[in-house]
mmCIF file of C-alpha atoms and ligand atoms in Angstrom:
data_model
loop_
_atom_site.group_PDB
_atom_site.id
_atom_site.type_symbol
_atom_site.label_atom_id
_atom_site.label_comp_id
_atom_site.label_asym_id
_atom_site.label_seq_id
_atom_site.Cartn_x
_atom_site.Cartn_y
_atom_site.Cartn_z
ATOM 1 C CA MET A 17 36.981 3.078 3.197
ATOM 2 C CA PRO A 18 34.792 2.481 0.562
ATOM 3 C CA GLU A 19 31.961 0.237 0.568
ATOM 4 C CA LEU A 20 32.572 -3.077 1.533
ATOM 5 C CA ALA A 21 31.311 -6.709 0.201
ATOM 6 C CA TYR A 22 32.034 -10.633 1.319
ATOM 7 C CA LEU A 23 31.751 -13.069 -1.081
ATOM 8 C CA ASN A 24 32.507 -16.802 0.483
ATOM 9 C CA GLY A 25 35.432 -15.378 1.804
ATOM 10 C CA GLU A 26 37.053 -12.475 -0.382
ATOM 11 C CA ILE A 27 36.638 -9.108 0.698
ATOM 12 C CA ARG A 28 36.252 -6.663 -2.596
ATOM 13 C CA PRO A 29 34.677 -3.137 -2.927
ATOM 14 C CA ILE A 30 31.037 -3.692 -3.742
ATOM 15 C CA ASN A 31 30.784 -2.842 -6.996
ATOM 16 C CA GLU A 32 33.213 -5.242 -7.993
ATOM 17 C CA THR A 33 31.346 -8.451 -6.193
ATOM 18 C CA TYR A 34 29.677 -10.330 -8.335
ATOM 19 C CA VAL A 35 27.255 -13.674 -7.615
ATOM 20 C CA PRO A 36 26.741 -16.408 -10.312
ATOM 21 C CA ILE A 37 23.792 -16.316 -12.297
ATOM 22 C CA GLU A 38 22.574 -19.713 -11.387
ATOM 23 C CA ASP A 39 22.293 -18.871 -7.463
ATOM 24 C CA ARG A 40 19.301 -20.127 -6.378
ATOM 25 C CA GLY A 41 18.856 -17.368 -4.380
ATOM 26 C CA TYR A 42 18.205 -15.740 -7.346
ATOM 27 C CA GLN A 43 16.348 -17.570 -9.502
ATOM 28 C CA PHE A 44 14.660 -18.998 -6.386
ATOM 29 C CA GLY A 45 14.257 -16.657 -3.853
ATOM 30 C CA ASP A 46 16.036 -19.872 -2.572
ATOM 31 C CA ALA A 47 18.226 -17.280 0.365
ATOM 32 C CA VAL A 48 17.926 -16.241 3.806
ATOM 33 C CA TYR A 49 19.212 -13.119 5.221
ATOM 34 C CA GLU A 50 19.902 -10.374 8.119
ATOM 35 C CA PHE A 51 20.753 -6.851 8.451
ATOM 36 C CA ILE A 52 22.688 -5.676 11.596
ATOM 37 C CA ALA A 53 23.277 -1.838 12.581
ATOM 38 C CA SER A 54 26.590 -0.903 14.262
ATOM 39 C CA TYR A 55 26.421 2.271 16.674
ATOM 40 C CA ASN A 56 29.774 3.915 17.935
ATOM 41 C CA GLY A 57 32.019 0.935 16.023
ATOM 42 C CA LYS A 58 29.686 -1.809 18.419
ATOM 43 C CA LEU A 59 27.727 -4.208 16.328
ATOM 44 C CA PHE A 60 24.083 -3.864 18.302
ATOM 45 C CA CYS A 61 22.632 -7.296 19.254
ATOM 46 C CA LEU A 62 24.840 -9.374 17.101
ATOM 47 C CA LYS A 63 25.027 -12.477 18.806
ATOM 48 C CA GLU A 64 20.207 -11.785 18.734
ATOM 49 C CA HIS A 65 21.017 -11.737 14.538
ATOM 50 C CA LEU A 66 22.927 -14.497 14.503
ATOM 51 C CA ASP A 67 20.352 -17.194 16.223
ATOM 52 C CA ARG A 68 18.192 -15.974 14.107
ATOM 53 C CA LEU A 69 19.975 -16.512 11.234
ATOM 54 C CA GLN A 70 20.494 -19.644 11.929
ATOM 55 C CA LYS A 71 16.523 -20.350 12.761
ATOM 56 C CA SER A 72 16.218 -19.134 9.426
ATOM 57 C CA MET A 73 18.270 -21.445 7.659
ATOM 58 C CA LYS A 74 16.761 -24.187 9.473
ATOM 59 C CA GLY A 75 13.242 -23.716 8.457
ATOM 60 C CA LEU A 76 14.587 -23.834 4.912
ATOM 61 C CA SER A 77 16.454 -27.504 6.035
ATOM 62 C CA PHE A 78 19.942 -25.619 4.486
ATOM 63 C CA PRO A 79 23.088 -27.523 5.997
ATOM 64 C CA LYS A 80 24.596 -26.139 9.430
ATOM 65 C CA LEU A 81 26.486 -23.801 9.230
ATOM 66 C CA ASP A 82 28.823 -22.863 12.362
ATOM 67 C CA LYS A 83 28.254 -19.812 14.284
ATOM 68 C CA SER A 84 31.345 -19.043 15.332
ATOM 69 C CA PHE A 85 32.488 -19.708 11.168
ATOM 70 C CA ILE A 86 29.459 -16.661 10.458
ATOM 71 C CA GLU A 87 30.505 -14.252 13.390
ATOM 72 C CA SER A 88 34.547 -13.833 12.754
ATOM 73 C CA ALA A 89 33.605 -13.179 9.025
ATOM 74 C CA VAL A 90 30.779 -10.459 10.013
ATOM 75 C CA TYR A 91 34.165 -9.365 12.165
ATOM 76 C CA GLU A 92 36.421 -9.654 9.529
ATOM 77 C CA LEU A 93 34.286 -7.467 7.002
ATOM 78 C CA PHE A 94 33.487 -5.171 9.917
ATOM 79 C CA GLU A 95 36.911 -4.484 11.284
ATOM 80 C CA LYS A 96 38.097 -3.691 7.536
ATOM 81 C CA ALA A 97 35.225 -1.372 6.553
ATOM 82 C CA LYS A 98 35.604 0.962 9.660
ATOM 83 C CA MET A 99 32.421 2.532 9.539
ATOM 84 C CA PRO A 100 31.366 3.088 13.086
ATOM 85 C CA ARG A 101 27.588 3.657 11.914
ATOM 86 C CA ALA A 102 27.151 0.814 9.703
ATOM 87 C CA GLY A 103 24.550 -1.302 8.014
ATOM 88 C CA LEU A 104 25.822 -4.756 7.485
ATOM 89 C CA TYR A 105 23.313 -7.125 5.280
ATOM 90 C CA ILE A 106 24.278 -10.838 5.152
ATOM 91 C CA GLN A 107 22.821 -13.262 2.504
ATOM 92 C CA ILE A 108 22.932 -16.869 2.430
ATOM 93 C CA SER A 109 21.704 -18.807 -0.611
ATOM 94 C CA ARG A 110 21.128 -22.762 -0.686
ATOM 95 C CA GLY A 111 23.964 -22.265 -3.443
ATOM 96 C CA VAL A 112 25.111 -22.029 -7.246
ATOM 97 C CA ALA A 113 23.629 -24.772 -9.421
ATOM 98 C CA PRO A 114 21.778 -25.840 -13.156
ATOM 99 C CA ARG A 115 18.318 -24.429 -12.665
ATOM 100 C CA ASP A 116 15.945 -27.089 -10.757
ATOM 101 C CA HIS A 117 13.272 -26.384 -8.486
ATOM 102 C CA ALA A 118 15.035 -29.079 -6.429
ATOM 103 C CA TRP A 119 18.076 -29.544 -5.177
ATOM 104 C CA LYS A 120 21.562 -31.892 -4.847
ATOM 105 C CA LYS A 121 22.530 -32.956 -2.012
ATOM 106 C CA ASP A 122 26.388 -31.878 -2.123
ATOM 107 C CA ILE A 123 25.493 -27.688 -3.282
ATOM 108 C CA LYS A 124 27.461 -25.595 -1.202
ATOM 109 C CA LEU A 125 26.116 -22.495 0.659
ATOM 110 C CA GLN A 126 26.998 -19.180 -0.838
ATOM 111 C CA ILE A 127 27.576 -16.397 1.876
ATOM 112 C CA ILE A 128 27.410 -12.680 1.233
ATOM 113 C CA MET A 129 27.642 -10.434 2.975
ATOM 114 C CA THR A 130 27.900 -6.035 2.017
ATOM 115 C CA ILE A 131 28.422 -3.054 4.757
ATOM 116 C CA LYS A 132 27.452 0.750 4.030
ATOM 117 C CA LYS A 133 27.155 3.790 5.957
ATOM 118 C CA VAL A 134 23.634 3.926 7.348
ATOM 119 C CA ASP A 135 22.086 6.958 5.921
ATOM 120 C CA GLU A 136 20.272 8.146 9.306
ATOM 121 C CA LEU A 137 16.762 9.258 8.919
ATOM 122 C CA ASP A 138 15.799 13.060 9.194
ATOM 123 C CA PRO A 139 15.085 13.977 12.817
ATOM 124 C CA LYS A 140 12.022 15.777 11.563
ATOM 125 C CA ILE A 141 10.268 12.817 10.271
ATOM 126 C CA ARG A 142 11.233 11.231 13.848
ATOM 127 C CA THR A 143 9.146 14.638 15.454
ATOM 128 C CA LYS A 144 6.616 14.900 13.405
ATOM 129 C CA GLY A 145 5.301 11.205 12.996
ATOM 130 C CA ILE A 146 4.680 9.119 9.704
ATOM 131 C CA ASP A 147 2.102 8.458 7.651
ATOM 132 C CA ILE A 148 1.627 4.757 6.742
ATOM 133 C CA ILE A 149 -1.336 2.367 5.008
ATOM 134 C CA THR A 150 -2.810 -0.821 5.386
ATOM 135 C CA VAL A 151 -2.588 -3.430 2.999
ATOM 136 C CA GLN A 152 -3.841 -7.030 3.051
ATOM 137 C CA ASP A 153 -1.695 -9.678 4.074
ATOM 138 C CA GLU A 154 -1.068 -11.489 1.002
ATOM 139 C CA ARG A 155 2.290 -13.314 1.993
ATOM 140 C CA TRP A 156 3.599 -17.087 2.383
ATOM 141 C CA SER A 157 2.456 -18.427 5.902
ATOM 142 C CA ASN A 158 6.161 -18.719 7.006
ATOM 143 C CA CYS A 159 6.769 -15.136 7.616
ATOM 144 C CA ASP A 160 8.931 -16.170 10.712
ATOM 145 C CA ILE A 161 11.545 -17.312 8.382
ATOM 146 C CA LYS A 162 13.727 -14.177 6.784
ATOM 147 C CA THR A 163 14.249 -14.852 3.647
ATOM 148 C CA VAL A 164 14.498 -13.018 0.697
ATOM 149 C CA GLN A 165 10.727 -14.036 -0.800
ATOM 150 C CA ILE A 166 10.404 -10.169 0.461
ATOM 151 C CA LEU A 167 8.757 -9.110 -3.133
ATOM 152 C CA PHE A 168 5.164 -8.696 -1.476
ATOM 153 C CA ASN A 169 6.753 -6.392 1.315
ATOM 154 C CA SER A 170 8.286 -4.395 -1.444
ATOM 155 C CA MET A 171 5.144 -3.573 -3.227
ATOM 156 C CA ALA A 172 3.601 -2.806 -0.046
ATOM 157 C CA LYS A 173 6.267 -0.301 0.621
ATOM 158 C CA GLN A 174 6.274 1.195 -2.962
ATOM 159 C CA LYS A 175 2.197 1.377 -2.824
ATOM 160 C CA ALA A 176 2.652 3.579 0.445
ATOM 161 C CA LYS A 177 4.881 5.496 -1.139
ATOM 162 C CA ASP A 178 3.131 6.215 -4.168
ATOM 163 C CA GLN A 179 0.517 7.520 -1.962
ATOM 164 C CA GLY A 180 2.435 9.793 -0.211
ATOM 165 C CA ALA A 181 3.006 7.562 2.855
ATOM 166 C CA PHE A 182 6.000 6.609 4.591
ATOM 167 C CA ASP A 183 5.252 2.822 5.027
ATOM 168 C CA ALA A 184 2.384 0.465 4.907
ATOM 169 C CA ILE A 185 1.237 -2.677 8.107
ATOM 170 C CA PHE A 186 -0.245 -6.027 6.869
ATOM 171 C CA VAL A 187 -3.463 -6.622 8.051
ATOM 172 C CA SER A 188 -4.754 -10.264 7.748
ATOM 173 C CA LYS A 189 -8.197 -10.950 5.940
ATOM 174 C CA ASP A 190 -9.645 -11.676 8.636
ATOM 175 C CA GLY A 191 -8.907 -8.101 10.055
ATOM 176 C CA ILE A 192 -5.428 -9.330 12.933
ATOM 177 C CA VAL A 193 -3.113 -6.537 11.920
ATOM 178 C CA ARG A 194 0.257 -7.810 11.755
ATOM 179 C CA GLU A 195 3.686 -6.201 11.237
ATOM 180 C CA GLY A 196 5.277 -3.351 8.590
ATOM 181 C CA THR A 197 7.161 -4.694 5.325
ATOM 182 C CA SER A 198 10.274 -3.898 7.046
ATOM 183 C CA SER A 199 9.570 -3.573 11.159
ATOM 184 C CA ASN A 200 7.207 -4.698 13.545
ATOM 185 C CA PHE A 201 3.921 -2.157 14.457
ATOM 186 C CA PHE A 202 3.050 -1.613 18.430
ATOM 187 C CA ILE A 203 0.120 0.269 19.866
ATOM 188 C CA VAL A 204 -0.433 1.988 23.005
ATOM 189 C CA LYS A 205 -2.952 1.891 25.301
ATOM 190 C CA ASP A 206 -2.727 3.598 28.859
ATOM 191 C CA LYS A 207 0.646 1.628 30.170
ATOM 192 C CA SER A 208 0.027 -1.456 27.644
ATOM 193 C CA VAL A 209 2.966 -1.495 24.709
ATOM 194 C CA ILE A 210 0.865 -4.051 22.713
ATOM 195 C CA THR A 211 2.319 -5.834 19.669
ATOM 196 C CA HIS A 212 1.336 -8.849 18.029
ATOM 197 C CA PRO A 213 2.300 -12.171 19.488
ATOM 198 C CA LEU A 214 5.373 -14.619 17.883
ATOM 199 C CA THR A 215 3.371 -16.787 15.430
ATOM 200 C CA LYS A 216 4.403 -17.650 11.973
ATOM 201 C CA ASN A 217 3.010 -14.505 10.231
ATOM 202 C CA ILE A 218 5.244 -12.083 11.871
ATOM 203 C CA LEU A 219 8.929 -11.664 11.591
ATOM 204 C CA PRO A 220 10.483 -12.340 15.450
ATOM 205 C CA GLY A 221 11.938 -8.961 15.341
ATOM 206 C CA ILE A 222 15.349 -8.256 17.356
ATOM 207 C CA THR A 223 13.920 -4.421 17.732
ATOM 208 C CA ARG A 224 10.709 -5.858 19.063
ATOM 209 C CA MET A 225 11.630 -7.426 21.845
ATOM 210 C CA VAL A 226 14.972 -4.983 23.079
ATOM 211 C CA ILE A 227 11.663 -2.616 23.005
ATOM 212 C CA MET A 228 9.506 -4.677 24.863
ATOM 213 C CA ASP A 229 12.479 -4.999 27.233
ATOM 214 C CA LEU A 230 12.917 -1.123 27.231
ATOM 215 C CA ALA A 231 9.359 -0.725 28.202
ATOM 216 C CA ARG A 232 9.181 -2.881 31.062
ATOM 217 C CA ASP A 233 12.213 -1.566 32.121
ATOM 218 C CA LEU A 234 10.053 1.946 31.994
ATOM 219 C CA GLY A 235 7.522 0.414 34.306
ATOM 220 C CA LEU A 236 5.219 -0.229 31.321
ATOM 221 C CA LYS A 237 3.297 -3.384 30.654
ATOM 222 C CA PRO A 238 4.363 -5.166 27.500
ATOM 223 C CA GLU A 239 1.622 -7.241 25.877
ATOM 224 C CA GLU A 240 1.157 -9.983 23.060
ATOM 225 C CA LYS A 241 -1.825 -9.916 22.138
ATOM 226 C CA PHE A 242 -3.789 -9.960 18.507
ATOM 227 C CA PHE A 243 -5.787 -6.776 17.665
ATOM 228 C CA SER A 244 -7.756 -5.399 14.656
ATOM 229 C CA LYS A 245 -7.700 -2.165 12.579
ATOM 230 C CA THR A 246 -10.402 -0.812 14.890
ATOM 231 C CA ASP A 247 -8.242 -1.301 17.881
ATOM 232 C CA ILE A 248 -5.786 0.771 16.252
ATOM 233 C CA PHE A 249 -8.035 3.740 16.281
ATOM 234 C CA SER A 250 -8.717 3.722 19.502
ATOM 235 C CA ALA A 251 -4.849 3.820 20.834
ATOM 236 C CA GLN A 252 -3.373 6.900 21.892
ATOM 237 C CA GLU A 253 0.375 6.201 19.769
ATOM 238 C CA ALA A 254 1.394 3.322 18.014
ATOM 239 C CA PHE A 255 5.127 2.767 16.107
ATOM 240 C CA LEU A 256 7.519 0.872 14.134
ATOM 241 C CA THR A 257 10.485 -0.887 15.134
ATOM 242 C CA GLY A 258 13.039 -2.176 13.440
ATOM 243 C CA THR A 259 16.942 -2.178 13.176
ATOM 244 C CA LEU A 260 16.852 0.807 10.675
ATOM 245 C CA THR A 261 13.801 2.004 11.563
ATOM 246 C CA GLU A 262 14.341 2.096 15.388
ATOM 247 C CA ILE A 263 11.131 2.934 16.856
ATOM 248 C CA LEU A 264 9.402 5.297 14.224
ATOM 249 C CA GLY A 265 5.784 7.180 15.455
ATOM 250 C CA ILE A 266 2.869 7.104 13.311
ATOM 251 C CA LYS A 267 0.829 9.856 12.969
ATOM 252 C CA ALA A 268 -1.829 8.959 10.817
ATOM 253 C CA ILE A 269 -3.010 5.535 9.521
ATOM 254 C CA ASP A 270 -5.238 5.424 6.337
ATOM 255 C CA ASP A 271 -5.424 9.013 6.938
ATOM 256 C CA VAL A 272 -6.978 8.130 10.371
ATOM 257 C CA PRO A 273 -5.073 10.301 12.927
ATOM 258 C CA ILE A 274 -3.352 8.445 15.846
ATOM 259 C CA GLY A 275 -3.921 9.595 19.283
ATOM 260 C CA LYS A 276 -2.814 13.591 19.016
ATOM 261 C CA GLY A 277 -1.690 12.990 15.217
ATOM 262 C CA LYS A 278 2.199 13.228 16.473
ATOM 263 C CA PRO A 279 4.518 10.613 18.017
ATOM 264 C CA GLY A 280 3.853 10.444 21.712
ATOM 265 C CA GLU A 281 5.360 10.372 25.098
ATOM 266 C CA ILE A 282 6.068 6.795 25.354
ATOM 267 C CA THR A 283 7.176 6.449 21.774
ATOM 268 C CA GLN A 284 9.653 8.956 22.800
ATOM 269 C CA LYS A 285 10.989 7.885 25.602
ATOM 270 C CA LEU A 286 11.126 4.238 24.465
ATOM 271 C CA TYR A 287 13.433 5.676 21.157
ATOM 272 C CA LYS A 288 15.835 8.015 23.750
ATOM 273 C CA ALA A 289 16.143 4.625 25.421
ATOM 274 C CA LEU A 290 17.081 2.310 22.470
ATOM 275 C CA ARG A 291 19.562 4.833 21.875
ATOM 276 C CA GLU A 292 21.176 4.672 24.894
ATOM 277 C CA LYS A 293 20.897 1.742 25.023
ATOM 278 C CA ALA A 294 22.766 0.959 21.811
ATOM 279 C CA LYS A 295 25.967 3.240 22.886
HETATM 280 N N1 LIG B 398 13.673 -5.636 8.485
HETATM 281 N N2 LIG B 398 9.376 -7.112 10.296
HETATM 282 C C1 LIG B 398 9.850 -7.777 9.000
HETATM 283 C C2 LIG B 398 9.140 -8.363 8.181
HETATM 284 C C3 LIG B 398 11.271 -7.048 8.359
HETATM 285 O O1 LIG B 398 11.819 -7.468 7.188
HETATM 286 C C4 LIG B 398 11.763 -6.337 9.955
HETATM 287 C C5 LIG B 398 13.342 -6.090 9.277
HETATM 288 C C6 LIG B 398 11.224 -6.417 10.792
HETATM 289 C C7 LIG B 398 12.229 -5.870 12.230
HETATM 290 O O2 LIG B 398 13.098 -6.447 12.840
HETATM 291 P P1 LIG B 398 14.015 -6.385 13.037
HETATM 292 O O3 LIG B 398 13.843 -5.394 14.335
HETATM 293 O O4 LIG B 398 15.171 -7.551 13.474
HETATM 294 O O5 LIG B 398 15.597 -5.873 12.336
HETATM 295 C C8 LIG B 398 9.970 -6.850 11.167
HETATM 296 C C9 LIG B 398 15.441 -5.796 8.027
HETATM 297 C C10 LIG B 398 15.687 -4.441 8.596
HETATM 298 C C11 LIG B 398 15.262 -5.503 6.469
HETATM 299 O O6 LIG B 398 14.600 -5.965 5.766
HETATM 300 O O7 LIG B 398 15.953 -4.516 6.142
#
């Protein structure tokens, strides 16, 4: 089955699907999105992703969209594509209208989705661990809303790649470590698995939440607290979490090795537990 796209109820191959030029998502970044993965023909944490999508829509004062409507649209596309290990992208924009910063009340939401096979990460990267860099967080102050305004994230990721690193993490002006460009960030100290609290400065990652539950199940102590760059360097392990990232162990940050300079035992245990849960 080819890669498919859904546009306001119609499903076609991606390369035959077009969005009007005056979509506000395109002109103003006035759109929200979700990215959901499937394992063995099952969409992982669909409910949690759709709940977050609704929160994002509310955050931008979009009109309410019935959850069962979007859920059946997701299933329609997913079932048609017949891809057991898929990445399903949903984007909802405020709609299409002549360019104007303000919008009219009768504007209609524009719903698009795409589905593609997941390109699995080279397993060697997972065993060796990744290098990441730190970048000052200059994003807007509503990073808890999953909007398509992710240009700064994209630039930070590119900067990392240009420097030969895999990814970047954002650090606030006053030194607080926030999250990755498309992932959440954790450090491990003894049995504590520590991540940034849920504030407006990070995305409430679904994988982040799953990992905290799995950590608890494994007898570890998940903790949400602020920490600085200095705290990272005394951590035994560090990793990123995200829908595609899953759990990715970090070997060095800004060229300084973390722990033993490779993904640690807890990172590996959590990765195994996540894969087991997603099966
Ligand atoms: N990004 N933080 C940011 C800034 C993100 O963009 C993402 C996800 C996450 C992790 O969230 P989750 O565990 O729910 O995937 C954290 C998706 C994958 C993307 O942009 O494609």
